[in-house]
Amino acid sequence: MSLIEVKDLEVHYPIRSGFWNRVTDEVLAVDGISLDIEAGETYGLVGESGSGKSTTGKSIVGLEKPTKGQILYKGKDITKPRNRHELDYNQDVQMIFQDSLSSLNPRKRIEDIIAEPLRNFAHLSKDDEKLRVLQLLDIVGLDADALYKYPHQFSGGQRQRIGVARAVATNPKLIVADEPVSALDLSVQAQVLNFMKKIQRDFGVSYLFISHDLGVVRHMCDNIAIMHRGRIVEIGTRDDIYNHPMHIYTKRLLSAIPETSVEHREEAREHREAVEKEFQENQDRYYDKDGKVLPLIAVTDTHKVAMPQDEVDELQREDD
Amino acid sequence: MAQNDNLEKKSSISAEDLARLSKEAEEEATPSSRKIIWNEFKADKAAMTSVIIIVAFILFVVIASFFIPAHDYKEVNIMSYFNKPFTPDFWLGADSSGRSIAKLLIVGSRNSIGIAIGLTFISGAFGIAYGLISGYFGGITDMIMSRIYDFMIMLPQLMFIIVLVTIIQNYNAVTLTLILSLFQWMGTSRLIRSRSLAESRKDYVAASKTSGTGNFRIIFREIMPNISSLIIVEMTLSFAANLGVETGLSFLGFGLPNGTPSLGTLMANATDPTNITQYWWTWIFAAIEIIVLCLAVSYVGQALRRAADSSQRLGME
């Protein structure tokens, strides 16, 4: 059984307008997505900004109230606050935020920040708690002198590592990492990601890794879901997505990964332009008349894609 | 404690290191905000003088008023009718009933300052809590609380206070403070609400929620410390304003009951033209005291405001 099952999750925001401030329309931030996250794996959630990936992540941690759908954990629907409370849900599911500075309370010392989930869930003695915090700091490679400092005294990478330490404090089973490294520069990104990988090896925690950076996702994730306009356009293993992309949007995203080889600059550009042309020409076949993403169709056991059935058959015939 | 064992294995730190490491950490600890405020006052001589004046004056007034028995400033003594000031018996002269202005001033200051402090704390605490809760929860809670606020701000406050004071038969300093507090919390609550709205959308609040911290704990332990500088400044400046509220009411004759001296009742001597020209000592000392106190408080408020905003800071580390 999966660790967490997301079933047909929908998060809609009302748009109010007019004299009476009535609800006149809705923003379909997340419009019916389903995911299964297994224990110990890293699940990548990729998409452009506004595609609903952060909203999905927040719904899974319980920060966002879904309009419809279920999120099952230990057989209970945790979209209901009562069930979350009963399960001590946030002891098992934690979050790492994108903006490391604003996610740490500027008026609290590092000790109090990391100890906060411990105080709420673990109820340790004062000395045990301090020891725990020191060990957590050690795990993310920070010294004991960080204990009584304030967040603004650390660099971006150090702050993000403090965020990671807080997230693993209660030894959770799933950590939702909402673009944890996109605000950091490249060398620091690698450092933080390696700490996250090390923690995964040591503690067997699962990650829901939300990112728009396909390079980072390739480094981190076993399974990947590509989101667009609030729905999943393609879902599969790393191999499925990177080596056999089927949806035009996935192809377009993959072609946008920057390459550093100067010699192949022209070729890369031509490739990008070809992909973009394909996207523009075929858009009306891959999206329905309202511009919505089509329902997912299974191609293989692991690979699902949102495209018309006849296209799938055609592509499979080409492969054979 | 299976999870603890796991952590123990992966980390090189064990229980034996605890004392050494926490000592190390304490040596590297950062200066607190108290230190920053202290530096700010050291750099600003006017604010420093103001603090000393305010603290010394309040202490003097409170302590001295214990040594002045009630009959001293309540009994009429026709022999010392409008006694001139700066005489051995009457340092600051006497009023039309022959009561010593100096004693009235001391006891009156204690009453007025006491009311101002009480008013600042009660209305401040209520306003802060109201604003924080309204801003944090948002949505329908905020809607209802804001409409109540709008209703309160619409009421003619002075009229209400005067009517309430007239209706209530036996009122004293405490009831007056409570009545005044009823109409004084709105400004603070509006200011705090706007900051609370902005603050509660920040990620650290979301992080606290996922850490399992309850709503009211988040409001008062996470958000409130982050707007503490605003709160301190607002409370200090509203103290100066509240000093004026009681004084103004007593001046109009609706403040403290007759026979209870206050800065306002002393100021009320100035309603008589002969007092203004001939017997100036009956009101001028109270006036000077109010001016000095309000100025001093506002200097302190400014220094605190600068301490809260690092771009305006004068005090260097």
PDB file of N, CA and C in Angstrom, chain A residues 11 51 70 81 91 132 200 202 214 217 258 279 281 293:
ATOM      1  N   VAL A  11      -8.549  21.903  -5.998  1.00  0.00           N
ATOM      2  CA  VAL A  11      -8.525  23.126  -5.192  1.00  0.00           C
ATOM      3  C   VAL A  11      -8.956  24.267  -6.110  1.00  0.00           C
ATOM      4  N   SER A  51       1.012  26.271 -12.297  1.00  0.00           N
ATOM      5  CA  SER A  51       0.429  25.013 -12.749  1.00  0.00           C
ATOM      6  C   SER A  51      -0.219  24.253 -11.600  1.00  0.00           C
ATOM      7  N   GLN A  70      -9.827  13.413  -2.181  1.00  0.00           N
ATOM      8  CA  GLN A  70      -9.369  12.834  -0.927  1.00  0.00           C
ATOM      9  C   GLN A  70      -7.848  12.729  -0.919  1.00  0.00           C
ATOM     10  N   PRO A  81      -9.825  18.179   8.985  1.00  0.00           N
ATOM     11  CA  PRO A  81      -8.926  18.561  10.084  1.00  0.00           C
ATOM     12  C   PRO A  81      -8.987  17.598  11.270  1.00  0.00           C
ATOM     13  N   GLN A  91       3.189  15.140  12.468  1.00  0.00           N
ATOM     14  CA  GLN A  91       4.400  14.490  12.957  1.00  0.00           C
ATOM     15  C   GLN A  91       5.015  13.647  11.848  1.00  0.00           C
ATOM     16  N   ARG A 132      18.810  16.615  20.975  1.00  0.00           N
ATOM     17  CA  ARG A 132      18.162  16.328  19.702  1.00  0.00           C
ATOM     18  C   ARG A 132      18.460  17.429  18.684  1.00  0.00           C
ATOM     19  N   GLN A 200      17.511  10.981   3.377  1.00  0.00           N
ATOM     20  CA  GLN A 200      16.616   9.944   2.860  1.00  0.00           C
ATOM     21  C   GLN A 200      17.207   8.547   3.058  1.00  0.00           C
ATOM     22  N   ASP A 202      19.426   7.702   5.332  1.00  0.00           N
ATOM     23  CA  ASP A 202      19.543   7.373   6.752  1.00  0.00           C
ATOM     24  C   ASP A 202      18.200   7.114   7.424  1.00  0.00           C
ATOM     25  N   LEU A 214      14.075  20.804 -14.197  1.00  0.00           N
ATOM     26  CA  LEU A 214      14.096  19.388 -14.570  1.00  0.00           C
ATOM     27  C   LEU A 214      15.447  18.739 -14.326  1.00  0.00           C
ATOM     28  N   VAL A 217      15.360  17.700 -10.714  1.00  0.00           N
ATOM     29  CA  VAL A 217      14.404  16.607 -10.540  1.00  0.00           C
ATOM     30  C   VAL A 217      15.023  15.285 -11.006  1.00  0.00           C
ATOM     31  N   PRO A 258      18.522  24.083 -19.983  1.00  0.00           N
ATOM     32  CA  PRO A 258      19.642  24.765 -20.623  1.00  0.00           C
ATOM     33  C   PRO A 258      20.831  23.834 -20.842  1.00  0.00           C
ATOM     34  N   PHE A 279       4.346  21.916 -30.619  1.00  0.00           N
ATOM     35  CA  PHE A 279       3.402  22.237 -29.547  1.00  0.00           C
ATOM     36  C   PHE A 279       2.291  23.132 -30.065  1.00  0.00           C
ATOM     37  N   GLU A 281       1.243  23.568 -33.128  1.00  0.00           N
ATOM     38  CA  GLU A 281       0.393  22.949 -34.146  1.00  0.00           C
ATOM     39  C   GLU A 281      -0.565  21.916 -33.555  1.00  0.00           C
ATOM     40  N   VAL A 293      -6.511  19.938 -19.894  1.00  0.00           N
ATOM     41  CA  VAL A 293      -5.725  18.748 -20.191  1.00  0.00           C
ATOM     42  C   VAL A 293      -6.657  17.539 -20.254  1.00  0.00           C
TER      43      VAL A 293
END
